Each structure stands twice: as C-alpha cells, then as structure tokens.
Tab-separated table of C-alpha atoms (C1' of nucleotides) in Angstrom:
chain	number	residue	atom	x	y	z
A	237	UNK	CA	0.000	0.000	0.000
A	238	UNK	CA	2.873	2.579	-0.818
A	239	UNK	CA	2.271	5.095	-3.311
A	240	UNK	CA	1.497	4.234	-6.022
A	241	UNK	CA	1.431	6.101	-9.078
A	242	UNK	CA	-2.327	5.286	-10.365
A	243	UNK	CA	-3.050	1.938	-10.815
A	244	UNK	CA	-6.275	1.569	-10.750
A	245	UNK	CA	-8.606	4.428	-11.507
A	246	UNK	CA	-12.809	4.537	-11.321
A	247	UNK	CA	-13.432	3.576	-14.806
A	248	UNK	CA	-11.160	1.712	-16.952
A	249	UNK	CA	-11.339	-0.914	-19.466
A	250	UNK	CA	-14.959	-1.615	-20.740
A	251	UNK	CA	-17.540	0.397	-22.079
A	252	UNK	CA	-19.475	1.343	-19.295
A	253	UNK	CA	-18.406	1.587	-14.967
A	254	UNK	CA	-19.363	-1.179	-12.741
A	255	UNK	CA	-22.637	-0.427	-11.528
A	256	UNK	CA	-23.503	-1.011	-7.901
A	257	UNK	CA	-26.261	-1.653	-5.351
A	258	UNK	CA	-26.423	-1.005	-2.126
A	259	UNK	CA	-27.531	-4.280	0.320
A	260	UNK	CA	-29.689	-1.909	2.157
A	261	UNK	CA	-31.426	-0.924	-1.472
A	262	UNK	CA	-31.913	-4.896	-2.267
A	263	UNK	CA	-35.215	-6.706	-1.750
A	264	UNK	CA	-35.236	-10.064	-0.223
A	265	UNK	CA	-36.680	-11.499	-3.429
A	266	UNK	CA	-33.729	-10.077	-5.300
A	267	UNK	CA	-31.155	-11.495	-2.911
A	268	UNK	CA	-32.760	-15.161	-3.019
A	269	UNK	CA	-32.708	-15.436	-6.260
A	270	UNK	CA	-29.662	-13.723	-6.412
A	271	UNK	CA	-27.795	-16.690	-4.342
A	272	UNK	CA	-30.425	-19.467	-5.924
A	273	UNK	CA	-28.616	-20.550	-8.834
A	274	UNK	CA	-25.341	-23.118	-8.601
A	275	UNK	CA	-23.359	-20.754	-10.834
A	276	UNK	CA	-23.541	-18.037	-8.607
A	277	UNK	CA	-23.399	-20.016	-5.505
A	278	UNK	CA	-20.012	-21.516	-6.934
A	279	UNK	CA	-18.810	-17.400	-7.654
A	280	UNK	CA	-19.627	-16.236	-4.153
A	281	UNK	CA	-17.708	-19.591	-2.795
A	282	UNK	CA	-14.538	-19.147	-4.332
A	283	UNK	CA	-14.580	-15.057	-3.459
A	284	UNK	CA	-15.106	-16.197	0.095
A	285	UNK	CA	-12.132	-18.161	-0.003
A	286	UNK	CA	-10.219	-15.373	-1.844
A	287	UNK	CA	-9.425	-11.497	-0.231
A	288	UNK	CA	-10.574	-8.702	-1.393
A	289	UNK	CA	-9.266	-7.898	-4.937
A	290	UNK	CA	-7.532	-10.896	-5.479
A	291	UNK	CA	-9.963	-12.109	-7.987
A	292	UNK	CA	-10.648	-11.099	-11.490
A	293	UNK	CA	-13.674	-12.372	-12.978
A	294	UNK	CA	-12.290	-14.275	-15.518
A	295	UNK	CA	-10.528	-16.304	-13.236
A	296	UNK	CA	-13.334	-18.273	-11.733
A	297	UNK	CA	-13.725	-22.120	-12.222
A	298	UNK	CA	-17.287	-22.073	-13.616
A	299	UNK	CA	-18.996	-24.549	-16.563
A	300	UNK	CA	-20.070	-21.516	-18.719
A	301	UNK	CA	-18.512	-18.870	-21.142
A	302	UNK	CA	-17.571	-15.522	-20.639
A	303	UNK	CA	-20.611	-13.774	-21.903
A	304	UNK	CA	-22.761	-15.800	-19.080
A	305	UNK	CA	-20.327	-15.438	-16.798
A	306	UNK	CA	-20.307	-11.728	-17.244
A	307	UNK	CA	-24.270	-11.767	-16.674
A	308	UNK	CA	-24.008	-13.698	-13.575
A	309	UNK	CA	-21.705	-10.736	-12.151
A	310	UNK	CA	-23.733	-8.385	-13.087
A	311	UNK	CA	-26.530	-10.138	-11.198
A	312	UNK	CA	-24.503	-10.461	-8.338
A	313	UNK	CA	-23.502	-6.822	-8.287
A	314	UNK	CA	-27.581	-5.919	-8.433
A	315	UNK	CA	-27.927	-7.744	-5.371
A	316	UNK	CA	-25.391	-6.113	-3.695
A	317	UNK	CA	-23.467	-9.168	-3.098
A	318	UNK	CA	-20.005	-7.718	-4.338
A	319	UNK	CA	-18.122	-4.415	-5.783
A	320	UNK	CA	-15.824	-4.464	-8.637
A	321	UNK	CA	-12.975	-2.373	-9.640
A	322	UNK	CA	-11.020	-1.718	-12.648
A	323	UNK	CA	-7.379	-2.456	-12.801
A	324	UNK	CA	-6.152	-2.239	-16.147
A	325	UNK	CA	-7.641	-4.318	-18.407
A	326	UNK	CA	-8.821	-7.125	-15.481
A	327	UNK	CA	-11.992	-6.508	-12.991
A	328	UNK	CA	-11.596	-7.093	-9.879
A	329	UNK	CA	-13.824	-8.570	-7.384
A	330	UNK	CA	-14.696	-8.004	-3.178
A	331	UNK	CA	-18.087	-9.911	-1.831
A	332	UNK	CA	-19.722	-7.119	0.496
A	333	UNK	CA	-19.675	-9.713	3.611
A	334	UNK	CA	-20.514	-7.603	5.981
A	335	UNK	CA	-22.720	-4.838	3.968
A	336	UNK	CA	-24.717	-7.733	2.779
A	337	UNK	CA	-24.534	-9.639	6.040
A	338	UNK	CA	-26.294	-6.542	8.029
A	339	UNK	CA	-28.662	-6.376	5.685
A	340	UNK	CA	-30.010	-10.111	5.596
A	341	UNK	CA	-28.448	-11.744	8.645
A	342	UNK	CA	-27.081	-15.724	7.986
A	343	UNK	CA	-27.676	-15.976	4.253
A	344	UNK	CA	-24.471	-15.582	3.110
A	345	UNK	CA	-23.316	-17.957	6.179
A	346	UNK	CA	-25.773	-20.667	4.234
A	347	UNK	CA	-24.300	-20.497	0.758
A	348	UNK	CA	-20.412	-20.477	2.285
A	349	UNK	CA	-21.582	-23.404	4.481
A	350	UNK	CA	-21.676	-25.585	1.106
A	351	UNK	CA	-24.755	-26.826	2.189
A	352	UNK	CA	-25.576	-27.918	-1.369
A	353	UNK	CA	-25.740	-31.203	-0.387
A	354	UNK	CA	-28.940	-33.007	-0.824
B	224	UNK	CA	-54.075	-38.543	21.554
B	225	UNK	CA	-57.744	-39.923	23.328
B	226	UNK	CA	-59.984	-42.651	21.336
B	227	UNK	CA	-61.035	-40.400	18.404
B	228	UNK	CA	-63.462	-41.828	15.809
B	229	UNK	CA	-61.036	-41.393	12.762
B	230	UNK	CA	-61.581	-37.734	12.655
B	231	UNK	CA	-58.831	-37.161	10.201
B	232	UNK	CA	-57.567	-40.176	8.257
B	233	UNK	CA	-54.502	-40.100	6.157
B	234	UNK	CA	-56.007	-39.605	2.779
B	235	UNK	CA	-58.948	-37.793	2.763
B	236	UNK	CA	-60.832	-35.542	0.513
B	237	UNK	CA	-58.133	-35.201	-2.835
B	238	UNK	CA	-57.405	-37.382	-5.258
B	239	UNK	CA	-54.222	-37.456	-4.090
B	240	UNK	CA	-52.496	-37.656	-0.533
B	241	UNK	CA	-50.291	-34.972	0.819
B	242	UNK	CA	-46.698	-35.770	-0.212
B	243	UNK	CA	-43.879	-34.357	2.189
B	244	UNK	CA	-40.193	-33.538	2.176
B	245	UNK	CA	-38.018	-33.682	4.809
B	246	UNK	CA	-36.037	-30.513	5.169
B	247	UNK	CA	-32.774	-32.526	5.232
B	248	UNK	CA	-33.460	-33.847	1.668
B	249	UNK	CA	-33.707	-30.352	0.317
B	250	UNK	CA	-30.992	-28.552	-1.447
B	251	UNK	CA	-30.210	-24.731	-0.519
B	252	UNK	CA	-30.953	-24.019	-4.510
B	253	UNK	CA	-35.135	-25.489	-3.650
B	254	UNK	CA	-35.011	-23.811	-0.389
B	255	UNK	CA	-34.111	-20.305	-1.684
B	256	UNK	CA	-36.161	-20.698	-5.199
B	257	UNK	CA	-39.336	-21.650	-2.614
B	258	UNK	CA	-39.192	-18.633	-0.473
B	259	UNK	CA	-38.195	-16.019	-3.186
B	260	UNK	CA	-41.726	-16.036	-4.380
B	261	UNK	CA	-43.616	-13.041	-3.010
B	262	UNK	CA	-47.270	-14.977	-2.624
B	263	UNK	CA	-45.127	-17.640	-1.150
B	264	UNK	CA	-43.468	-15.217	1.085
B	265	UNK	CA	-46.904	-13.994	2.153
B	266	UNK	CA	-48.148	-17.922	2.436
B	267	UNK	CA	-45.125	-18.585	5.050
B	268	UNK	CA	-45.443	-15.401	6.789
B	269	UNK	CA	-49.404	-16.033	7.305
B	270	UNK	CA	-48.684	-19.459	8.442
B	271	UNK	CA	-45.895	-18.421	11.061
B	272	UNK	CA	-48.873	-16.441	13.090
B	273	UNK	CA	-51.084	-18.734	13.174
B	274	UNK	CA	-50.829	-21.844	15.414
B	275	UNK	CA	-50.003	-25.514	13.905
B	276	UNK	CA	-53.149	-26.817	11.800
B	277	UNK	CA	-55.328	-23.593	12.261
B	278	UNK	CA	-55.056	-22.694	8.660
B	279	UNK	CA	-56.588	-24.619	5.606
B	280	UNK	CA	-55.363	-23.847	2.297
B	281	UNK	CA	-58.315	-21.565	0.966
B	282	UNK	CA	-58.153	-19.234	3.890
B	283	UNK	CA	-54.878	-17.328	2.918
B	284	UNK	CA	-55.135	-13.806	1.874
B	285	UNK	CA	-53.046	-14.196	-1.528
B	286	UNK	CA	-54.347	-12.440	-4.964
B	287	UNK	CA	-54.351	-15.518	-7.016
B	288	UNK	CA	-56.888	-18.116	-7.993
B	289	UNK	CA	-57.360	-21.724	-6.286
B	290	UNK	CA	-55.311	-23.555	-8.900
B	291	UNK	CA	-52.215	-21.318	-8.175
B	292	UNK	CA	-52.216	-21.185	-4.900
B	293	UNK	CA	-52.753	-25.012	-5.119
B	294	UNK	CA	-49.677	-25.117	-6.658
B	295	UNK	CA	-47.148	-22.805	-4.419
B	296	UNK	CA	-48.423	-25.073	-1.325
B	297	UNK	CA	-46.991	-27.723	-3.028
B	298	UNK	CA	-44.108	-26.203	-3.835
B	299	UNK	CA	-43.904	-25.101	-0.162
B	300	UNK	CA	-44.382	-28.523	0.606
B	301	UNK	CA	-41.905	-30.079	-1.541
B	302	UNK	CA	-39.437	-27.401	-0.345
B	303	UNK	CA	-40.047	-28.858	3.386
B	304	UNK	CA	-41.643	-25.895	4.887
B	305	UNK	CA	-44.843	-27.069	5.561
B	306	UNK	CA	-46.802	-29.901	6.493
B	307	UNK	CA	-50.299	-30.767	5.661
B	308	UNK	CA	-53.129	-32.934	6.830
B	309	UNK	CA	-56.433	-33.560	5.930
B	310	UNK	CA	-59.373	-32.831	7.875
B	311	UNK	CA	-62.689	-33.477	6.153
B	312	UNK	CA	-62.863	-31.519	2.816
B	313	UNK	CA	-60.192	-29.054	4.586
B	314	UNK	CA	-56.275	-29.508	4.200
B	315	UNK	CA	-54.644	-28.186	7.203
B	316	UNK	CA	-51.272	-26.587	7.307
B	317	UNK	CA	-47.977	-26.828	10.097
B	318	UNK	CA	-44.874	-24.478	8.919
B	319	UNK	CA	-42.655	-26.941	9.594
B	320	UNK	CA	-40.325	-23.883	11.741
B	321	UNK	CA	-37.945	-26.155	13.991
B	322	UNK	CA	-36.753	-28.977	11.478
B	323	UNK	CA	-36.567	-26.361	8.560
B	324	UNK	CA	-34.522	-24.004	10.949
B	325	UNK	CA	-32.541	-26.695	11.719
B	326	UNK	CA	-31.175	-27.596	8.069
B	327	UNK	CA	-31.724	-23.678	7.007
B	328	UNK	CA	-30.263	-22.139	10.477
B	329	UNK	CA	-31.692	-18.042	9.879
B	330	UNK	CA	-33.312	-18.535	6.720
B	331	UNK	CA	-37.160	-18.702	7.625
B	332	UNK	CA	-36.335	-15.728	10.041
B	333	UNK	CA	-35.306	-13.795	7.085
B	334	UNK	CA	-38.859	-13.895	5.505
B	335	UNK	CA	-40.877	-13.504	9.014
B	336	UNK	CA	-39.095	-10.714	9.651
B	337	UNK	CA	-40.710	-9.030	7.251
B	338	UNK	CA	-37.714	-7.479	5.465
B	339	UNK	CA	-39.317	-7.257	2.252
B	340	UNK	CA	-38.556	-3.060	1.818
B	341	UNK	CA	-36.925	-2.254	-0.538
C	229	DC	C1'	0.311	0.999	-33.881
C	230	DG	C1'	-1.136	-3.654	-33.891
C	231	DG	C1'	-2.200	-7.855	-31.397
C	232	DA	C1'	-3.276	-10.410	-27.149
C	233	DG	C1'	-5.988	-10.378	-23.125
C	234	DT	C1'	-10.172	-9.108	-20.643
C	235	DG	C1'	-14.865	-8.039	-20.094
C	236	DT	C1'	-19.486	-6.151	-21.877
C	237	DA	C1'	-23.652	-5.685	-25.058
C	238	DC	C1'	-26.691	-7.763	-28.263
C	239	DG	C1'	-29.692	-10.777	-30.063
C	240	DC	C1'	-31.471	-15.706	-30.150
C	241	DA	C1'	-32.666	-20.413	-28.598
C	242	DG	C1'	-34.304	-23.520	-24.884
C	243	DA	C1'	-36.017	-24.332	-20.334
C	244	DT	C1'	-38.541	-23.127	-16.440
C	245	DC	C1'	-42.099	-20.742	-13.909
C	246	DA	C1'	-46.357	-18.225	-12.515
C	247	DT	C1'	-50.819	-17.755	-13.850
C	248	DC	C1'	-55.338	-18.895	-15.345
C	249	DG	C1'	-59.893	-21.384	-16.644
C	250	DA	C1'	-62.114	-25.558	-16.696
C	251	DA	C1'	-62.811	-30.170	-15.333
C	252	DC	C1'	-62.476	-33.462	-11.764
C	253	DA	C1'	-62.362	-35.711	-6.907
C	254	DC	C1'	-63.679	-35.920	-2.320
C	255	DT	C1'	-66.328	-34.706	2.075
C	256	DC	C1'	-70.029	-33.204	4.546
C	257	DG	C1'	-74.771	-31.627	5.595
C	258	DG	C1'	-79.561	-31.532	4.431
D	204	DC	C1'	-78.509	-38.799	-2.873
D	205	DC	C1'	-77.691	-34.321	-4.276
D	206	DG	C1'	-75.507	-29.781	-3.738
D	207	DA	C1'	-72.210	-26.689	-1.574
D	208	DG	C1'	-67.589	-26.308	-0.198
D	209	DT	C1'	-62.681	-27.452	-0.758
D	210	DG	C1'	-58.657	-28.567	-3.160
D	211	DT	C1'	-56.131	-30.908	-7.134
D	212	DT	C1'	-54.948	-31.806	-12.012
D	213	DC	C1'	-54.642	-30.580	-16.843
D	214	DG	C1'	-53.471	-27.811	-20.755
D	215	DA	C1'	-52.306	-23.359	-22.479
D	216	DT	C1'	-50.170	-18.834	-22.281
D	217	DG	C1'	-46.930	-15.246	-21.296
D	218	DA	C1'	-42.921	-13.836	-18.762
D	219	DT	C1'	-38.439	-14.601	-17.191
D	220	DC	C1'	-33.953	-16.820	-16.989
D	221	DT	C1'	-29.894	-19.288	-18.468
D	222	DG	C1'	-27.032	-20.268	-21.982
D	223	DC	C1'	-24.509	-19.347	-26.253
D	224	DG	C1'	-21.951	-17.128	-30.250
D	225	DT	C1'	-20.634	-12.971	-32.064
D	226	DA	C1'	-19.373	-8.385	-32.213
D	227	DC	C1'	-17.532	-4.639	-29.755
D	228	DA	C1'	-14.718	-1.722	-26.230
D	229	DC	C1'	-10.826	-0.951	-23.604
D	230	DT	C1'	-6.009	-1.727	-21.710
D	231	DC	C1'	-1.516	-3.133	-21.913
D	232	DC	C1'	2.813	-4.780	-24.107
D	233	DG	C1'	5.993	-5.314	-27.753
DNA sequence: CGGAGTGTACGCAGATCATCGAACACTCGG
DNA sequence: CCGAGTGTTCGATGATCTGCGTACACTCCG
C-alpha cells in the first residue's frame, strides 16, 4: 500500500463503470434469487475463499462462457453481493460480507456453508 | 391422543395424498427458489402467526386463484416448509419452523421478519 | 500501432415458472 | 342422494432466466 502512481482508476477498461447496489437498497426477493442458482453459488464460494481484490472475474472455475459469466456478475452486483474495480484491463472482485450480512443476517453464512448437499 | 373416531384419516378428501419432504433432503438451490416467491413469502409469513393446523389452504389472503395457490403449497411442501393434513374436505397446514430451521439455520427468520422493503 | 488479453452488449434459442380457466375428486350436511 | 364447499390436475399462455456465439470496447505490451 505505498504510493502508487495510479493503478487503478474509477473507470477503466470496458464500455461502461461497474454499476452497484447497495444491500440496504436490495429486496429479499432479489437477494434469493440472487444466491439461488449453482453458478452463482459456486462465484460467491470461491470469493469467500479469496481477499478482497484478489480475484478477477475471468478467473473463476465455472462450466459456462464468458458472456454468461459476465451476466451472472452483473446479477450479483444488483444484489449487492459484491463491488468491482477496474485495474487495467482485469476486474476485480470483493463480496460485500458484511454490507450484505447486516442487511439479511445468515444468508451468506448458508451459501459459504456448502450446504448444497442433498 | 384420546380414542377419536377417525376424525382425520390419512387420505382424505383429494385425489391425491399430501406428499412431504423432509427438510434434510432439500438442497439450498429449492429452499431459496421456494421462499423467493412473493405470494409464497406472504403464504409462510401467514402461516408463522397462526398456530399448527389452524389454517386450511383456501383461507390465505393471496391475490391468485385456487389452482395457483394449489400449486405454491406444493411447492412449499416439496421445499419442506410445511406440512399438511387432511381434515374433512379441509387440508390443514404446520410451517414446519424447527426442522426447517434446523437444516436452514436463519433462513425462515429472514422472511418472518418481514424485510421485504426495498 | 497492432495484437493479445479481458470483459461487456446484443440478439437468439431452450427451459422453467407463474398464472389462469375448466374439469375433476372428495367430504359433509340436508 | 344431491348440492355446496374445498382442493387438485390438466393444458395453455406469457414472462423470465440461463445459456450461447458474435461483435464490440478498452487496456496493456511489444
């Protein structure tokens, strides 16, 4: 965290900012359906088990192609599940634990809890 | 639990008799899809305060027709959230609270709380 | 400046879901 | 035994969602 001379700015590479939600702004029906699908459920896993930042999106271990992928972020972002940042070309990822954890208490805890089973 | 005359039977007025899930056969992905429905939000939320087999199925305050609402108790049902038993022409209904909280620690809570805002 | 890498936007196809009306099944009371 | 009351099933419809390929936008490196 020295100085550094500008690395990543507000908007960079794509056509249009990240757009975000706020948790407090998100309807329960939007966050439900939000986490509901496996894709997702898989994307908020492995930025659990990541820090903050660490993750681009294209660097997430999910059965579908970049165009779907991309949706599913955008989704995500909606429901105020994470924030993204430009860094050059890449866009980086942070899942709003704790923001998203005030606003609907445990049901983040239930998707990191891989309770997928049955 | 005294000598009752077969008051309610198993199968009773339907063609068909109740069919239930266990809560610990359900996958998080049924569970969420179940309760992100708004008239099944209001179905749960009606249920939770009203004692255990008070309610029958046509006395909910939802703005669809007989057939639908037919339907999202089943779904409620096959997302183990609710029990049902016949009682002469009436079906009965028991949120199923404790064993569903039990597999879904925080998640019912989520919808009786009412957090439906924004 | 041109090419590789990264991510988004735009349709389009397929599946799923909520909804309805109508027909059916069952129970109970006269 | 018939009619009112209750709930399910069936088939159809419209909306929504996921998925894809393709085209596009932007950044960085050589």
């Amino acid at each position: 965290m020295a100085a550094q001379p500008k690395q990543q700015t507000a908007t960079a590479s794509h056509r249009t900012p990240p757009v975000h939600t706020d948790p407090d702004e998100v309807s329960l029906e939007t966050a439900l359906l939000a986490l509901a699908d496996p894709v997702r459920q898989s994307l908020v896993r492995e930025l659990a088990g990541a820090g903050d930042w660490e993750r681009a999106c294209g660097s997430f271990d999910v059965p579908v192609t970049k165009a779907t992928l991309s949706r599913h972020f955008a989704v995500l972002r909606e429901a105020g599940l994470l924030e993204q940042r430009d860094a050059g070309p890449k866009r980086l990822n942070r899942l709003r634990r704790a923001e998203f954890d005030a606003r609907f208490p445990g049901l983040l805890d239930l998707v990191l809890r891989q309770d997928t089973t049955a």
